[in-house]
mmCIF file of C-alpha atoms and ligand atoms in Angstrom:
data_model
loop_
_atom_site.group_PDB
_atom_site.id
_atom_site.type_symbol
_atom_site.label_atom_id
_atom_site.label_comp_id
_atom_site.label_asym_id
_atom_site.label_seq_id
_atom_site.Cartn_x
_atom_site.Cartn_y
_atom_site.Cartn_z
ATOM 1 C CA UNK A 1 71.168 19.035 -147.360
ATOM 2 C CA UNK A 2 73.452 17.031 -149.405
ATOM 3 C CA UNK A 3 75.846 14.437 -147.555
ATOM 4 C CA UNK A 4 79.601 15.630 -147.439
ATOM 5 C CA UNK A 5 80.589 12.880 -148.245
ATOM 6 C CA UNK A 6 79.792 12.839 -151.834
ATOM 7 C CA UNK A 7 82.032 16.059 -152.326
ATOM 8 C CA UNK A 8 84.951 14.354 -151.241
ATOM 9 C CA UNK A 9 87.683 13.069 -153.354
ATOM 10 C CA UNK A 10 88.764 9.508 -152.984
ATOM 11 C CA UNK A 11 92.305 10.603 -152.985
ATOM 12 C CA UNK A 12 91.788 13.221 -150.073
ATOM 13 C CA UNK A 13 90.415 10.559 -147.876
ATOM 14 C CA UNK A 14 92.970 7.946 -148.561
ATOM 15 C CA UNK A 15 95.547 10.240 -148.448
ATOM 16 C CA UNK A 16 94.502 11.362 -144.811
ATOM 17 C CA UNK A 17 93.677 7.983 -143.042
ATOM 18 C CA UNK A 18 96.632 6.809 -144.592
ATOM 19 C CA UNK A 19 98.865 9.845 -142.940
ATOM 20 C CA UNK A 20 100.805 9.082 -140.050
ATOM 21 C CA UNK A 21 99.168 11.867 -137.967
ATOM 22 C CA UNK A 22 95.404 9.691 -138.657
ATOM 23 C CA UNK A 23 97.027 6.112 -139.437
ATOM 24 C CA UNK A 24 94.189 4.011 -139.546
ATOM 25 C CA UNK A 25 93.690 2.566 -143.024
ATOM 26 C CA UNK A 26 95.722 0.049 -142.237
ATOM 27 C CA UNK A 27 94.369 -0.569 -139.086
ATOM 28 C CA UNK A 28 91.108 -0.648 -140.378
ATOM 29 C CA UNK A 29 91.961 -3.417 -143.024
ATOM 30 C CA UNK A 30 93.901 -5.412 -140.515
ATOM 31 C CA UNK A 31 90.733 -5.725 -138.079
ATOM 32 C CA UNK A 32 88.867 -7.064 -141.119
ATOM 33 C CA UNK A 33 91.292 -9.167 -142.084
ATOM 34 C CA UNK A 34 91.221 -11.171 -138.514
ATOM 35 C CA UNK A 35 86.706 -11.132 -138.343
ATOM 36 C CA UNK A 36 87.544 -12.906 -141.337
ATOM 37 C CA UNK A 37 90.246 -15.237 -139.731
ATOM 38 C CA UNK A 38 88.279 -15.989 -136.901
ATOM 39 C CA UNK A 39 84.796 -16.712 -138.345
ATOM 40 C CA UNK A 40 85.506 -17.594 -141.747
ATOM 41 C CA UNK A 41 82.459 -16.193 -143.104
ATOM 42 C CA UNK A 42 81.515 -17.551 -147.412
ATOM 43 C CA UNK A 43 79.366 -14.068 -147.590
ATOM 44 C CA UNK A 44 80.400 -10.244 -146.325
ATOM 45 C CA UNK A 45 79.689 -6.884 -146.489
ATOM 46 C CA UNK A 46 81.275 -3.453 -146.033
ATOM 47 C CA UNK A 47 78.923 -0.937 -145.131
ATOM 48 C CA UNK A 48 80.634 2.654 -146.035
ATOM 49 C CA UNK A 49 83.235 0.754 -148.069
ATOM 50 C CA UNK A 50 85.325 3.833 -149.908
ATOM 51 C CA UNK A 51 87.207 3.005 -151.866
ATOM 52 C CA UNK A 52 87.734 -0.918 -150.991
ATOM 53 C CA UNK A 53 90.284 -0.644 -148.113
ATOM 54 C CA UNK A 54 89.890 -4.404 -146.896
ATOM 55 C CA UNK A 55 88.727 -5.988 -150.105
ATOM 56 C CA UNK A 56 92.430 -7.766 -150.696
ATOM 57 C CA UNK A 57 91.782 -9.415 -147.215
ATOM 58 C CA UNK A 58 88.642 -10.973 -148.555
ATOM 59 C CA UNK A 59 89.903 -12.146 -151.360
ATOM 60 C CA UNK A 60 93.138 -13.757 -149.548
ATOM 61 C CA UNK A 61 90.817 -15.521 -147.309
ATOM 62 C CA UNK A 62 88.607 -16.712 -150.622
ATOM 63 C CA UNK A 63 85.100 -14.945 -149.173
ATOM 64 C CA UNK A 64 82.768 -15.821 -152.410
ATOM 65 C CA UNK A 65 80.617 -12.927 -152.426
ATOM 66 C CA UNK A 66 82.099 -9.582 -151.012
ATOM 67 C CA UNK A 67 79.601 -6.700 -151.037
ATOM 68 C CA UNK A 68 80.635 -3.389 -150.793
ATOM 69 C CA UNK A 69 78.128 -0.349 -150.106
ATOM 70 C CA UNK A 70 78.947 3.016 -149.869
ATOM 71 C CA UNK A 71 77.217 6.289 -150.951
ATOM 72 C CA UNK A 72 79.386 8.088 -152.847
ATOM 73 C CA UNK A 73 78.880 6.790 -156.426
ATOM 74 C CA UNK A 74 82.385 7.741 -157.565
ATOM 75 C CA UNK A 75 83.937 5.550 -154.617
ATOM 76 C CA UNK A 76 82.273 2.435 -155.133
ATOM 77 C CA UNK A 77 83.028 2.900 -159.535
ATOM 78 C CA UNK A 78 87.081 3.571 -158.264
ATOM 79 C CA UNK A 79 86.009 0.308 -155.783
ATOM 80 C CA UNK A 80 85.155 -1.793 -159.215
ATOM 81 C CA UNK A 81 87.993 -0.388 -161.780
ATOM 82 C CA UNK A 82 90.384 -1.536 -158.524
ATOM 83 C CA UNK A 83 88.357 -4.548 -157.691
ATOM 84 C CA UNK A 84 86.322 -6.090 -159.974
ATOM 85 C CA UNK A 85 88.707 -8.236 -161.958
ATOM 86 C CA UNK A 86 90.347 -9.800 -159.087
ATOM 87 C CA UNK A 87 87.733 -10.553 -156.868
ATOM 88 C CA UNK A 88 85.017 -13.050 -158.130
ATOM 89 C CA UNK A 89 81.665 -12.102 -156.491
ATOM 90 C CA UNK A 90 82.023 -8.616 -156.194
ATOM 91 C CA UNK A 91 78.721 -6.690 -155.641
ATOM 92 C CA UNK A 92 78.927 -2.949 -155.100
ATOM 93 C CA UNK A 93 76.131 -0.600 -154.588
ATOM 94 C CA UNK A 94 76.044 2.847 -154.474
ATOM 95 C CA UNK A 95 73.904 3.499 -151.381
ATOM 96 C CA UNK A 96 72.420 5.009 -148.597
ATOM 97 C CA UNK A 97 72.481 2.955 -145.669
ATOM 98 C CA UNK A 98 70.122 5.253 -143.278
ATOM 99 C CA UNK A 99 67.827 5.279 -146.507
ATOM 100 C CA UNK A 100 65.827 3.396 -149.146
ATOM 101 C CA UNK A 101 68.530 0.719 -149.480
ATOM 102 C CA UNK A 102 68.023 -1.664 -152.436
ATOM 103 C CA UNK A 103 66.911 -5.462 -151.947
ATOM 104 C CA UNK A 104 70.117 -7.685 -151.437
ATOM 105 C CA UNK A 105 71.008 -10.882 -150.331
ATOM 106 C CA UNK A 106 71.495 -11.443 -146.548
ATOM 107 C CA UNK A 107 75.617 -12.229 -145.806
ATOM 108 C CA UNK A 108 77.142 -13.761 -142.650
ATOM 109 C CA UNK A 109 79.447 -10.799 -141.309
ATOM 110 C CA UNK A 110 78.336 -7.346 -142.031
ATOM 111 C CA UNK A 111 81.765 -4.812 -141.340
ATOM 112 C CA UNK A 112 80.817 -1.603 -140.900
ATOM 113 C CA UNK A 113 84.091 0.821 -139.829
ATOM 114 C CA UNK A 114 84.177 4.618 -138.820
ATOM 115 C CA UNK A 115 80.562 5.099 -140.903
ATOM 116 C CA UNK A 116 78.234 5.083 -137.629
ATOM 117 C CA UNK A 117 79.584 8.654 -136.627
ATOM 118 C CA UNK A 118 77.718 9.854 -139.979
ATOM 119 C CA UNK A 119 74.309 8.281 -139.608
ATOM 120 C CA UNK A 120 71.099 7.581 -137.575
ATOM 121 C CA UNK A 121 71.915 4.743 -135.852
ATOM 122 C CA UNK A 122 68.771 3.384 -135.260
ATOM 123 C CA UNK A 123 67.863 3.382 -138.975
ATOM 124 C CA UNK A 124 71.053 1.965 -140.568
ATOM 125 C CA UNK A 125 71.353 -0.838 -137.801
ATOM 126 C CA UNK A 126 67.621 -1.326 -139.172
ATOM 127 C CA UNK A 127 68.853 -1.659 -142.476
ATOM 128 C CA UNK A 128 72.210 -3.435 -141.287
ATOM 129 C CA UNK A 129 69.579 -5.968 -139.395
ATOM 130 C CA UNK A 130 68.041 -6.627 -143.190
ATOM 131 C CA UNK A 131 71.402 -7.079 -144.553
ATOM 132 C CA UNK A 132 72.718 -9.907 -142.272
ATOM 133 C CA UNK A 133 71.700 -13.433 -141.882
ATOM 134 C CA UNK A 134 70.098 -15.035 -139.220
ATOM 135 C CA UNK A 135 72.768 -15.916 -136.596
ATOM 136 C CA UNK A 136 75.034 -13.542 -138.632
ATOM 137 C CA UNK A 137 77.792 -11.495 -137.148
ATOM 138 C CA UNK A 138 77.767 -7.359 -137.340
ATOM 139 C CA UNK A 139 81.170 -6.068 -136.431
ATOM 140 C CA UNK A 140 81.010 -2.344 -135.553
ATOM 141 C CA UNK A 141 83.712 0.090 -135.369
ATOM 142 C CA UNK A 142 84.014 3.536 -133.577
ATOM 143 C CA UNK A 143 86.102 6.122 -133.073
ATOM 144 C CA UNK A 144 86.436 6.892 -128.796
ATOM 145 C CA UNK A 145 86.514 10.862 -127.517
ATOM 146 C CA UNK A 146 90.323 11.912 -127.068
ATOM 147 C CA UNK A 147 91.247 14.773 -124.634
ATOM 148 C CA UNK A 148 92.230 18.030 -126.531
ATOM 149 C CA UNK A 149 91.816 16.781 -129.910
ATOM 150 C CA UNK A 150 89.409 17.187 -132.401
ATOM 151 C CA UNK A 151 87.215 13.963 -134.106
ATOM 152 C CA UNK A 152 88.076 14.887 -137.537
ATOM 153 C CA UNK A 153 91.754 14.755 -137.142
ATOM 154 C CA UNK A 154 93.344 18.081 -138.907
ATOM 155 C CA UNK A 155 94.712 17.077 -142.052
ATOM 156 C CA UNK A 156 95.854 19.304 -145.415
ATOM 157 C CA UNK A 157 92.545 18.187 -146.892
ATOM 158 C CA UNK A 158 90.412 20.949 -147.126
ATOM 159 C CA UNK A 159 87.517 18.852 -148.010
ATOM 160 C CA UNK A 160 87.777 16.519 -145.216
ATOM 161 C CA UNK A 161 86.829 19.852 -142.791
ATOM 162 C CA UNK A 162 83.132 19.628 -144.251
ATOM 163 C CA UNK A 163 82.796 16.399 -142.455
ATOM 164 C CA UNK A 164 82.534 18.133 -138.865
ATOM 165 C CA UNK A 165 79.314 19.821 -139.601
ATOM 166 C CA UNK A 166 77.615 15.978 -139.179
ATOM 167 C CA UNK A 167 80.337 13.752 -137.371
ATOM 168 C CA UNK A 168 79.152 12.407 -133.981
ATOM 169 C CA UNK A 169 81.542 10.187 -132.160
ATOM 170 C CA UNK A 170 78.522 7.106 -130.982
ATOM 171 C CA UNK A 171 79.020 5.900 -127.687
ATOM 172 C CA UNK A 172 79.752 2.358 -127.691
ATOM 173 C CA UNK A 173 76.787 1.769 -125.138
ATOM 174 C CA UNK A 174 74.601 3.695 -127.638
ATOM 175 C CA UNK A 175 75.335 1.368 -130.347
ATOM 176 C CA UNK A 176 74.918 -1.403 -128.079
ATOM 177 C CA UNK A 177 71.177 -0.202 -126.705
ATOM 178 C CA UNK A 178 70.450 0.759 -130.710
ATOM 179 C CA UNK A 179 71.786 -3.023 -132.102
ATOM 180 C CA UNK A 180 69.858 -4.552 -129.098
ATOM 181 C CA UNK A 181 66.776 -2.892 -130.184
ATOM 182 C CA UNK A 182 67.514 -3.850 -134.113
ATOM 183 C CA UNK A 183 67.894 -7.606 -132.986
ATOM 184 C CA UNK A 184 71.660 -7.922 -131.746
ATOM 185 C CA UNK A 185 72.765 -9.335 -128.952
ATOM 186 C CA UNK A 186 77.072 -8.152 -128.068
ATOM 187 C CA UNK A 187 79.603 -10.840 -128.146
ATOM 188 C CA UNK A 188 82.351 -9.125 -127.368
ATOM 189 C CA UNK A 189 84.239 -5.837 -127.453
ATOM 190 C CA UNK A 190 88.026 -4.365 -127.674
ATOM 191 C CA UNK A 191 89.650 -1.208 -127.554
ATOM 192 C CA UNK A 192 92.091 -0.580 -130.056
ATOM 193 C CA UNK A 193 94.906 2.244 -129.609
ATOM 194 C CA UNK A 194 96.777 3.722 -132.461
ATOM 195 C CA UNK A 195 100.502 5.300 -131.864
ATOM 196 C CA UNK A 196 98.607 8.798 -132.382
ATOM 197 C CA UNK A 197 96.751 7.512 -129.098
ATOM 198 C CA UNK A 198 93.435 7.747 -131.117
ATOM 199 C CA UNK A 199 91.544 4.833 -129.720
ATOM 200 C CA UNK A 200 88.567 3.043 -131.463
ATOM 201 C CA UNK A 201 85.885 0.815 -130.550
ATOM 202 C CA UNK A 202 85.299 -2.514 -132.143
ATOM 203 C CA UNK A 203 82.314 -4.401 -130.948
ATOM 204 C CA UNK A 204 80.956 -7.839 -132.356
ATOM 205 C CA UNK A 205 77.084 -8.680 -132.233
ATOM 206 C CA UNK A 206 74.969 -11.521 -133.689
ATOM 207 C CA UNK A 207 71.872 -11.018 -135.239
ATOM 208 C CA UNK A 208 69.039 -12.927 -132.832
ATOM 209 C CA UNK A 209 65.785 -12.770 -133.785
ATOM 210 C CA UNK A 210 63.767 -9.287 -134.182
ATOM 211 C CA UNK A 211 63.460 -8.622 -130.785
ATOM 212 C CA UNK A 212 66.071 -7.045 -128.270
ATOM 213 C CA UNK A 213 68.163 -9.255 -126.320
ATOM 214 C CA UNK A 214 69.710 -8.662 -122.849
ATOM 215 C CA UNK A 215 73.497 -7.984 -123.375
ATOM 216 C CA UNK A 216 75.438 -10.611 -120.833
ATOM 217 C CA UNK A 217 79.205 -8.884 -121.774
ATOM 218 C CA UNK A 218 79.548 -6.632 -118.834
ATOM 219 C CA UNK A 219 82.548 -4.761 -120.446
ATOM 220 C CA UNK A 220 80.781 -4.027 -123.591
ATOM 221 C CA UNK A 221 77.752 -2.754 -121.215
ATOM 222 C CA UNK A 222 79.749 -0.474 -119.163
ATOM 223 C CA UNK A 223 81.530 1.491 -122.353
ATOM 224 C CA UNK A 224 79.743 4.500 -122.419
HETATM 225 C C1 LIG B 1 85.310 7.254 -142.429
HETATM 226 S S1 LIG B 1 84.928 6.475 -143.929
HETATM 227 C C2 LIG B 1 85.268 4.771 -143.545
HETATM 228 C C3 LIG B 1 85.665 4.052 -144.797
HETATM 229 C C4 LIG B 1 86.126 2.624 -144.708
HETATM 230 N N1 LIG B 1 85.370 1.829 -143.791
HETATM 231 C C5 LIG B 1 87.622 2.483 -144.581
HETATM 232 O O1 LIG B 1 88.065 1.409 -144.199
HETATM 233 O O2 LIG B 1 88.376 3.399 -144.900
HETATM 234 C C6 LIG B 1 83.183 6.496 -143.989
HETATM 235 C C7 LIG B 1 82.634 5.937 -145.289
HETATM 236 O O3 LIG B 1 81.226 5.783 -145.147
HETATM 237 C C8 LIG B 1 80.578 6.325 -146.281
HETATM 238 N N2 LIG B 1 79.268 6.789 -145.833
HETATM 239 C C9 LIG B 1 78.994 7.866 -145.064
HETATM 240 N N3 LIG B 1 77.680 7.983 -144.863
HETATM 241 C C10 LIG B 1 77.088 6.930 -145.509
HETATM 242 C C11 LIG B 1 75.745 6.504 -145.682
HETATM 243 N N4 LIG B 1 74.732 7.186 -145.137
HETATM 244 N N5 LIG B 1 75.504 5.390 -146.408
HETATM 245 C C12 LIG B 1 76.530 4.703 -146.981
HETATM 246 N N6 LIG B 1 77.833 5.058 -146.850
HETATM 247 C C13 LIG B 1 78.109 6.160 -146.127
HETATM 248 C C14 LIG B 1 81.486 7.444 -146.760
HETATM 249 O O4 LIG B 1 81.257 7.791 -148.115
HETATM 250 C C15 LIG B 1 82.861 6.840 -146.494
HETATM 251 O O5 LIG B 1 83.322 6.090 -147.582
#
């Protein structure tokens, strides 16, 4: 079965996280922007990048090698004719992160936003685990269940409505059992809540060793 994702135009997806009824482009960018405040990390990547929402806060903050990932090929080539002259150390890859994922370079935070609800979790954190340094930082974030409304928010994007046939909202505590068994141990976790009321979950994990690691944040433990 091909992904759905690879039939989507860039421009539908912007166009509907952007929309006031969704609204979280910008809220996805501005989470980014303060992981890279508060850590100050030389060496990132986005995993399930689009078309580079974010990048601008890595360059503002002078990251020296960005790395975006994503696997629709014609995202990551609008990514570069946006990017590429602007931001030294730009490496984009047209991937599969619950696949054969190519050889790269550990980085220091690894940002991976609304792309868990599309994959095996298990198997990308695998491959997320391969992708960040030791003592690196994964920052994960999820969309949470609302009452009465439906995960793929209804937008004029006919394309967009393919998407429900493999979106799965992740529990937060799923991710956290999943990133403790791929060598993560949870540093912290928020909940965010947009003026639509859509809330999201953004938890931070370090990478530890190989081996799981008991989780001592209590309210990351008790999202389910
Ligand atoms: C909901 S969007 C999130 C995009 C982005 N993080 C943002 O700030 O807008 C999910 C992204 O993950 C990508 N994606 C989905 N499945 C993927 C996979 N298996 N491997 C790599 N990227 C994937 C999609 O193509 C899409 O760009």
């Amino acid at each position: 079965m091909n992904n759905p994702w690879v039939a989507i135009p860039l421009a539908d997806y912007e166009r509907h996280m952007a929309s006031p009824a969704v609204g979280q482009a910008e809220m996805l960018a501005l989470e980014f922007g303060a992981l890279l405040k508060s850590h100050a990390p030389k060496t990132v990547a986005l995993v399930g990048c689009a078309g580079g929402n974010g990048f601008d806060k890595a360059a503002e903050v002078g990251v020296s090698r960005l790395v975006g990932i994503d696997i629709n090929a014609r995202y990551i080539a609008d990514a570069k004719d946006r990017y590429a002259d602007t931001i030294p150390g730009l490496e984009l890859h047209c991937a599969d992160i619950q696949g054969d994922m190519p050889d790269l370079q550990a980085v220091e935070l690894v940002y991976a936003a609304l792309v868990f609800e599309y994959v095996d979790v298990p198997v990308a954190l695998r491959n997320i685990s391969r992708l960040c340094r030791p003592n690196g930082l994964l920052a994960a974030l999820l969309q949470l269940p609302k009452q009465g409304a439906d995960a793929v928010t209804h937008s004029p994007f006919a394309s967009l409505k393919e998407l429900n046939s493999i979106m799965r909202l992740v529990p937060p505590g799923e991710l956290l059992d999943s990133a403790e068994a791929a060598g993560f141990a949870c540093l912290s976790q928020k909940t965010i809540t947009l003026q639509s009321g859509k809330q999201f979950s953004l938890q931070l994990f370090r990478l530890t060793s190989g081996l799981p690691t008991g989780c001592r944040n209590h309210f990351c433990r008790n999202r389910t």
